[in-house]
Amino acid sequence: MSKPMWAGRFSKEVDSKVNAFNSSISFDGRMYRHDIMGSIAHATMLGKCGIISKEDSETLVNELEKVLDDIESGELQLDMNAEDIHMFIESVLTERLGEVGKRLHTARSRNDQVALDIRLYLRGEVYEIRALVDKLINVLCDLAEKHTDTIMPGYTHLQRAQPITFGHHLMAYAQMLLRDRDRLEDTVARIRENPLGSGALAGTTYPIDRDMVTELLRDNRTMVNSLDGVSDRDFCIELASTISIIMMHLSRFSEEIILWCSWEFKFIELDDAFATGSSIMPQKKNPDIAELVRGKCARVIGDNMTLLTMMKGLPLAYNKDMQEDKEAIFDAVDTVKLCMSTFIPMLETMTVYKDNMRKAAAKGFINATDCADYLVKKGMAFRDAYKITGGLVALCIEKDTDLEHLPLEDYKSRCELFDNDVYQAISLDTCVNMRNSKGGPSPESVKEQIWYTRNRITYPGRYTTVAHNISEE
Ligand code: ARG
């Protein structure tokens, strides 16, 4: 291997173990395109500002484009003995261009270079993740539309609580994902800040034009302070935390999928292509994908923790500890993309057993609140109505029946306000259809939620609340 570029002040060669330990090309090699993009912007600026000659600037830009093509076509392989992707590309350039290649690093340090590269890399990743979030939201809207009147039990403490619709349940996840989408947008705005020109830490004496580089790279702004420019990894932590929240959402959803496809629930069945069997139990159909998503959530939270812990004790500015940022943030990004792209078709292909959902909703006195509300609508105070209904539930349990089948005499024995219309009032359909408060489970409310959600994706930023929505109509 050739000597490192910084070998000048060293009298010994670096131990081979140290080389291997120090090297990051095995994981930062994936940023080759972004490194080249940054270098092209830098070389262009150096030429325009007269820091290097126009010809040298053009030669550098042309050769950088060639290096990119060569890597992409496979003609140029990354050298795994190189220290990192930045050193590798610079050394290729120098090999090919001699003197001119050596001019590229004028007014730049690897510290601001690597900070820029990660930002450029993550920018693209955020847009990919956002597209997957949008896709999932759309799938949820489509599914919810088919199930605006599919009644299922709503739970608290995993105990049957009040009836809802499957569409309502799905749209809850859509709202969580809309917030994830907003967080991605917010994060990417800060990722798109340009640290280049911070130098090693203290800027440079060359007359560089940082704003020109910012413009060339279509960044939002030039970072204000050079120490901060090279020290900041907040954007990695923000993105890892945004991704952790997405994964936490997918994990909760997975947990429900796992429950729903158990024999105890049987609300859904996964498509054969998205489930797995057991090596010993022939009857098994396991929800491995959902379980893996739930498991991988832990690892992304770990990545987030790695980044926070790695940064928390670092003095300004660059410290080599920061090389550890990449494996953590890349893993978070790779994992969420992998999970989403398997989770989405799993949802799209599952079968929904409406009848089982309805049967489950018919048990467990899920309409007891509605029975109490019936009395309230006839003039009774809610607390009294609550007490009477509680007594009726106890009576049903004693008689091994439910509120729908309890004879009217029994109702009347507890309260004279009860009449034949109670059966209509506590029917599952009534319970759900009447819950038409904004955001509620009724088919009408759910349709409004779907409408709002679809608009939020199509016109981001335009729709803020459901109320706002309606007044715009
Ligand atoms: N490979 C290094 C990293 O990923 C690049 C920056 C090296 N800078 C330095 N001063 N050693 O962080």
mmCIF file with all atom_site columns, C-alpha atoms in Angstrom, residues 224-348:
data_model
loop_
_atom_site.group_PDB
_atom_site.id
_atom_site.type_symbol
_atom_site.label_atom_id
_atom_site.label_alt_id
_atom_site.label_comp_id
_atom_site.label_asym_id
_atom_site.label_entity_id
_atom_site.label_seq_id
_atom_site.pdbx_PDB_ins_code
_atom_site.Cartn_x
_atom_site.Cartn_y
_atom_site.Cartn_z
_atom_site.occupancy
_atom_site.B_iso_or_equiv
_atom_site.pdbx_formal_charge
_atom_site.auth_seq_id
_atom_site.auth_comp_id
_atom_site.auth_asym_id
_atom_site.auth_atom_id
_atom_site.pdbx_PDB_model_num
ATOM 1   C CA . VAL A 1 224 ? -22.722 29.903  10.527 1.00 0.00 ? 224 VAL A CA 1
ATOM 2   C CA . ASN A 1 225 ? -19.810 28.793  12.705 1.00 0.00 ? 225 ASN A CA 1
ATOM 3   C CA . SER A 1 226 ? -16.845 26.736  11.517 1.00 0.00 ? 226 SER A CA 1
ATOM 4   C CA . LEU A 1 227 ? -16.337 24.946  14.850 1.00 0.00 ? 227 LEU A CA 1
ATOM 5   C CA . ASP A 1 228 ? -19.974 23.935  14.797 1.00 0.00 ? 228 ASP A CA 1
ATOM 6   C CA . GLY A 1 229 ? -19.732 23.001  11.125 1.00 0.00 ? 229 GLY A CA 1
ATOM 7   C CA . VAL A 1 230 ? -17.217 20.228  11.812 1.00 0.00 ? 230 VAL A CA 1
ATOM 8   C CA . SER A 1 231 ? -18.447 19.243  15.293 1.00 0.00 ? 231 SER A CA 1
ATOM 9   C CA . ASP A 1 232 ? -22.134 18.935  14.611 1.00 0.00 ? 232 ASP A CA 1
ATOM 10  C CA . ARG A 1 233 ? -23.758 15.539  14.289 1.00 0.00 ? 233 ARG A CA 1
ATOM 11  C CA . ASP A 1 234 ? -27.150 16.690  15.608 1.00 0.00 ? 234 ASP A CA 1
ATOM 12  C CA . PHE A 1 235 ? -28.646 15.942  12.213 1.00 0.00 ? 235 PHE A CA 1
ATOM 13  C CA . CYS A 1 236 ? -27.623 12.275  12.531 1.00 0.00 ? 236 CYS A CA 1
ATOM 14  C CA . ILE A 1 237 ? -29.164 12.101  15.986 1.00 0.00 ? 237 ILE A CA 1
ATOM 15  C CA . GLU A 1 238 ? -32.319 13.861  14.820 1.00 0.00 ? 238 GLU A CA 1
ATOM 16  C CA . LEU A 1 239 ? -32.690 11.512  11.889 1.00 0.00 ? 239 LEU A CA 1
ATOM 17  C CA . ALA A 1 240 ? -31.985 8.437   14.025 1.00 0.00 ? 240 ALA A CA 1
ATOM 18  C CA . SER A 1 241 ? -34.589 9.634   16.484 1.00 0.00 ? 241 SER A CA 1
ATOM 19  C CA . THR A 1 242 ? -37.130 10.343  13.737 1.00 0.00 ? 242 THR A CA 1
ATOM 20  C CA . ILE A 1 243 ? -36.467 6.854   12.377 1.00 0.00 ? 243 ILE A CA 1
ATOM 21  C CA . SER A 1 244 ? -36.739 5.369   15.886 1.00 0.00 ? 244 SER A CA 1
ATOM 22  C CA . ILE A 1 245 ? -40.207 6.873   16.170 1.00 0.00 ? 245 ILE A CA 1
ATOM 23  C CA . ILE A 1 246 ? -41.196 5.466   12.768 1.00 0.00 ? 246 ILE A CA 1
ATOM 24  C CA . MET A 1 247 ? -39.895 2.058   13.863 1.00 0.00 ? 247 MET A CA 1
ATOM 25  C CA . MET A 1 248 ? -41.753 2.342   17.178 1.00 0.00 ? 248 MET A CA 1
ATOM 26  C CA . HIS A 1 249 ? -44.944 2.966   15.191 1.00 0.00 ? 249 HIS A CA 1
ATOM 27  C CA . LEU A 1 250 ? -44.281 0.005   12.911 1.00 0.00 ? 250 LEU A CA 1
ATOM 28  C CA . SER A 1 251 ? -43.491 -2.086  15.964 1.00 0.00 ? 251 SER A CA 1
ATOM 29  C CA . ARG A 1 252 ? -46.811 -1.267  17.677 1.00 0.00 ? 252 ARG A CA 1
ATOM 30  C CA . PHE A 1 253 ? -48.610 -2.036  14.435 1.00 0.00 ? 253 PHE A CA 1
ATOM 31  C CA . SER A 1 254 ? -46.674 -5.306  14.173 1.00 0.00 ? 254 SER A CA 1
ATOM 32  C CA . GLU A 1 255 ? -47.666 -6.227  17.696 1.00 0.00 ? 255 GLU A CA 1
ATOM 33  C CA . GLU A 1 256 ? -51.327 -5.816  16.711 1.00 0.00 ? 256 GLU A CA 1
ATOM 34  C CA . ILE A 1 257 ? -50.872 -7.795  13.507 1.00 0.00 ? 257 ILE A CA 1
ATOM 35  C CA . ILE A 1 258 ? -49.314 -10.607 15.535 1.00 0.00 ? 258 ILE A CA 1
ATOM 36  C CA . LEU A 1 259 ? -52.272 -10.592 17.932 1.00 0.00 ? 259 LEU A CA 1
ATOM 37  C CA . TRP A 1 260 ? -54.829 -10.289 15.143 1.00 0.00 ? 260 TRP A CA 1
ATOM 38  C CA . CYS A 1 261 ? -53.594 -13.314 13.263 1.00 0.00 ? 261 CYS A CA 1
ATOM 39  C CA . SER A 1 262 ? -53.533 -15.530 16.363 1.00 0.00 ? 262 SER A CA 1
ATOM 40  C CA . TRP A 1 263 ? -56.326 -18.120 16.604 1.00 0.00 ? 263 TRP A CA 1
ATOM 41  C CA . GLU A 1 264 ? -57.582 -16.274 19.672 1.00 0.00 ? 264 GLU A CA 1
ATOM 42  C CA . PHE A 1 265 ? -58.369 -13.203 17.537 1.00 0.00 ? 265 PHE A CA 1
ATOM 43  C CA . LYS A 1 266 ? -58.395 -14.325 13.885 1.00 0.00 ? 266 LYS A CA 1
ATOM 44  C CA . PHE A 1 267 ? -59.196 -10.807 12.718 1.00 0.00 ? 267 PHE A CA 1
ATOM 45  C CA . ILE A 1 268 ? -56.814 -11.138 9.811  1.00 0.00 ? 268 ILE A CA 1
ATOM 46  C CA . GLU A 1 269 ? -54.791 -13.707 7.929  1.00 0.00 ? 269 GLU A CA 1
ATOM 47  C CA . LEU A 1 270 ? -51.474 -12.955 6.313  1.00 0.00 ? 270 LEU A CA 1
ATOM 48  C CA . ASP A 1 271 ? -50.911 -13.981 2.725  1.00 0.00 ? 271 ASP A CA 1
ATOM 49  C CA . ASP A 1 272 ? -48.869 -17.172 2.344  1.00 0.00 ? 272 ASP A CA 1
ATOM 50  C CA . ALA A 1 273 ? -46.160 -15.142 0.620  1.00 0.00 ? 273 ALA A CA 1
ATOM 51  C CA . PHE A 1 274 ? -45.783 -12.988 3.751  1.00 0.00 ? 274 PHE A CA 1
ATOM 52  C CA . ALA A 1 275 ? -45.821 -15.637 6.460  1.00 0.00 ? 275 ALA A CA 1
ATOM 53  C CA . THR A 1 276 ? -43.568 -18.548 7.353  1.00 0.00 ? 276 THR A CA 1
ATOM 54  C CA . GLY A 1 277 ? -43.948 -22.105 8.572  1.00 0.00 ? 277 GLY A CA 1
ATOM 55  C CA . SER A 1 278 ? -42.424 -24.099 11.374 1.00 0.00 ? 278 SER A CA 1
ATOM 56  C CA . SER A 1 279 ? -39.803 -26.800 10.887 1.00 0.00 ? 279 SER A CA 1
ATOM 57  C CA . ILE A 1 280 ? -41.634 -29.161 13.245 1.00 0.00 ? 280 ILE A CA 1
ATOM 58  C CA . MET A 1 281 ? -45.275 -28.084 13.637 1.00 0.00 ? 281 MET A CA 1
ATOM 59  C CA . PRO A 1 282 ? -47.044 -28.582 10.301 1.00 0.00 ? 282 PRO A CA 1
ATOM 60  C CA . GLN A 1 283 ? -50.068 -26.465 11.232 1.00 0.00 ? 283 GLN A CA 1
ATOM 61  C CA . LYS A 1 284 ? -48.090 -23.304 11.913 1.00 0.00 ? 284 LYS A CA 1
ATOM 62  C CA . LYS A 1 285 ? -48.286 -20.077 9.952  1.00 0.00 ? 285 LYS A CA 1
ATOM 63  C CA . ASN A 1 286 ? -46.118 -17.555 11.680 1.00 0.00 ? 286 ASN A CA 1
ATOM 64  C CA . PRO A 1 287 ? -46.118 -13.755 11.397 1.00 0.00 ? 287 PRO A CA 1
ATOM 65  C CA . ASP A 1 288 ? -42.308 -13.578 11.216 1.00 0.00 ? 288 ASP A CA 1
ATOM 66  C CA . ILE A 1 289 ? -42.212 -10.327 9.283  1.00 0.00 ? 289 ILE A CA 1
ATOM 67  C CA . ALA A 1 290 ? -44.187 -8.456  11.913 1.00 0.00 ? 290 ALA A CA 1
ATOM 68  C CA . GLU A 1 291 ? -42.066 -10.015 14.643 1.00 0.00 ? 291 GLU A CA 1
ATOM 69  C CA . LEU A 1 292 ? -38.854 -9.049  12.876 1.00 0.00 ? 292 LEU A CA 1
ATOM 70  C CA . VAL A 1 293 ? -40.036 -5.481  12.426 1.00 0.00 ? 293 VAL A CA 1
ATOM 71  C CA . ARG A 1 294 ? -40.812 -5.360  16.148 1.00 0.00 ? 294 ARG A CA 1
ATOM 72  C CA . GLY A 1 295 ? -37.358 -6.801  16.868 1.00 0.00 ? 295 GLY A CA 1
ATOM 73  C CA . LYS A 1 296 ? -35.532 -4.464  14.503 1.00 0.00 ? 296 LYS A CA 1
ATOM 74  C CA . CYS A 1 297 ? -37.112 -1.490  16.232 1.00 0.00 ? 297 CYS A CA 1
ATOM 75  C CA . ALA A 1 298 ? -34.872 -2.321  19.208 1.00 0.00 ? 298 ALA A CA 1
ATOM 76  C CA . ARG A 1 299 ? -31.787 -2.161  17.073 1.00 0.00 ? 299 ARG A CA 1
ATOM 77  C CA . VAL A 1 300 ? -32.680 1.228   15.594 1.00 0.00 ? 300 VAL A CA 1
ATOM 78  C CA . ILE A 1 301 ? -33.296 2.615   19.078 1.00 0.00 ? 301 ILE A CA 1
ATOM 79  C CA . GLY A 1 302 ? -29.818 1.229   19.812 1.00 0.00 ? 302 GLY A CA 1
ATOM 80  C CA . ASP A 1 303 ? -28.394 3.160   16.844 1.00 0.00 ? 303 ASP A CA 1
ATOM 81  C CA . ASN A 1 304 ? -29.981 6.322   18.176 1.00 0.00 ? 304 ASN A CA 1
ATOM 82  C CA . MET A 1 305 ? -28.492 5.641   21.604 1.00 0.00 ? 305 MET A CA 1
ATOM 83  C CA . THR A 1 306 ? -25.066 4.944   20.053 1.00 0.00 ? 306 THR A CA 1
ATOM 84  C CA . LEU A 1 307 ? -25.064 8.354   18.396 1.00 0.00 ? 307 LEU A CA 1
ATOM 85  C CA . LEU A 1 308 ? -26.157 10.247  21.485 1.00 0.00 ? 308 LEU A CA 1
ATOM 86  C CA . THR A 1 309 ? -23.681 8.454   23.710 1.00 0.00 ? 309 THR A CA 1
ATOM 87  C CA . MET A 1 310 ? -20.873 8.801   21.193 1.00 0.00 ? 310 MET A CA 1
ATOM 88  C CA . MET A 1 311 ? -21.344 12.582  21.075 1.00 0.00 ? 311 MET A CA 1
ATOM 89  C CA . LYS A 1 312 ? -22.123 13.406  24.672 1.00 0.00 ? 312 LYS A CA 1
ATOM 90  C CA . GLY A 1 313 ? -18.568 13.775  25.965 1.00 0.00 ? 313 GLY A CA 1
ATOM 91  C CA . LEU A 1 314 ? -16.787 15.145  22.914 1.00 0.00 ? 314 LEU A CA 1
ATOM 92  C CA . PRO A 1 315 ? -14.961 18.447  23.151 1.00 0.00 ? 315 PRO A CA 1
ATOM 93  C CA . LEU A 1 316 ? -15.163 20.674  20.085 1.00 0.00 ? 316 LEU A CA 1
ATOM 94  C CA . ALA A 1 317 ? -14.310 20.148  17.281 1.00 0.00 ? 317 ALA A CA 1
ATOM 95  C CA . TYR A 1 318 ? -13.671 16.921  15.307 1.00 0.00 ? 318 TYR A CA 1
ATOM 96  C CA . ASN A 1 319 ? -12.668 13.804  17.237 1.00 0.00 ? 319 ASN A CA 1
ATOM 97  C CA . LYS A 1 320 ? -12.106 10.407  15.689 1.00 0.00 ? 320 LYS A CA 1
ATOM 98  C CA . ASP A 1 321 ? -14.931 9.009   17.813 1.00 0.00 ? 321 ASP A CA 1
ATOM 99  C CA . MET A 1 322 ? -17.167 10.666  15.264 1.00 0.00 ? 322 MET A CA 1
ATOM 100 C CA . GLN A 1 323 ? -16.208 8.127   12.621 1.00 0.00 ? 323 GLN A CA 1
ATOM 101 C CA . GLU A 1 324 ? -18.561 5.809   14.535 1.00 0.00 ? 324 GLU A CA 1
ATOM 102 C CA . ASP A 1 325 ? -21.532 7.935   13.447 1.00 0.00 ? 325 ASP A CA 1
ATOM 103 C CA . LYS A 1 326 ? -21.769 6.311   10.039 1.00 0.00 ? 326 LYS A CA 1
ATOM 104 C CA . GLU A 1 327 ? -22.386 2.675   10.891 1.00 0.00 ? 327 GLU A CA 1
ATOM 105 C CA . ALA A 1 328 ? -25.089 3.696   13.345 1.00 0.00 ? 328 ALA A CA 1
ATOM 106 C CA . ILE A 1 329 ? -26.971 6.112   11.117 1.00 0.00 ? 329 ILE A CA 1
ATOM 107 C CA . PHE A 1 330 ? -26.554 3.929   8.016  1.00 0.00 ? 330 PHE A CA 1
ATOM 108 C CA . ASP A 1 331 ? -27.935 0.962   9.931  1.00 0.00 ? 331 ASP A CA 1
ATOM 109 C CA . ALA A 1 332 ? -30.949 2.995   11.083 1.00 0.00 ? 332 ALA A CA 1
ATOM 110 C CA . VAL A 1 333 ? -31.633 4.163   7.527  1.00 0.00 ? 333 VAL A CA 1
ATOM 111 C CA . ASP A 1 334 ? -31.128 0.717   5.953  1.00 0.00 ? 334 ASP A CA 1
ATOM 112 C CA . THR A 1 335 ? -33.273 -0.972  8.579  1.00 0.00 ? 335 THR A CA 1
ATOM 113 C CA . VAL A 1 336 ? -36.260 1.345   8.304  1.00 0.00 ? 336 VAL A CA 1
ATOM 114 C CA . LYS A 1 337 ? -36.226 1.079   4.507  1.00 0.00 ? 337 LYS A CA 1
ATOM 115 C CA . LEU A 1 338 ? -36.004 -2.703  4.651  1.00 0.00 ? 338 LEU A CA 1
ATOM 116 C CA . CYS A 1 339 ? -38.808 -2.942  7.210  1.00 0.00 ? 339 CYS A CA 1
ATOM 117 C CA . MET A 1 340 ? -41.127 -0.580  5.361  1.00 0.00 ? 340 MET A CA 1
ATOM 118 C CA . SER A 1 341 ? -40.646 -2.249  2.014  1.00 0.00 ? 341 SER A CA 1
ATOM 119 C CA . THR A 1 342 ? -41.646 -5.643  3.440  1.00 0.00 ? 342 THR A CA 1
ATOM 120 C CA . PHE A 1 343 ? -44.321 -4.372  5.832  1.00 0.00 ? 343 PHE A CA 1
ATOM 121 C CA . ILE A 1 344 ? -46.260 -2.495  3.126  1.00 0.00 ? 344 ILE A CA 1
ATOM 122 C CA . PRO A 1 345 ? -46.951 -5.473  0.804  1.00 0.00 ? 345 PRO A CA 1
ATOM 123 C CA . MET A 1 346 ? -47.685 -7.632  3.858  1.00 0.00 ? 346 MET A CA 1
ATOM 124 C CA . LEU A 1 347 ? -50.495 -5.206  4.753  1.00 0.00 ? 347 LEU A CA 1
ATOM 125 C CA . GLU A 1 348 ? -51.690 -4.921  1.164  1.00 0.00 ? 348 GLU A CA 1
#
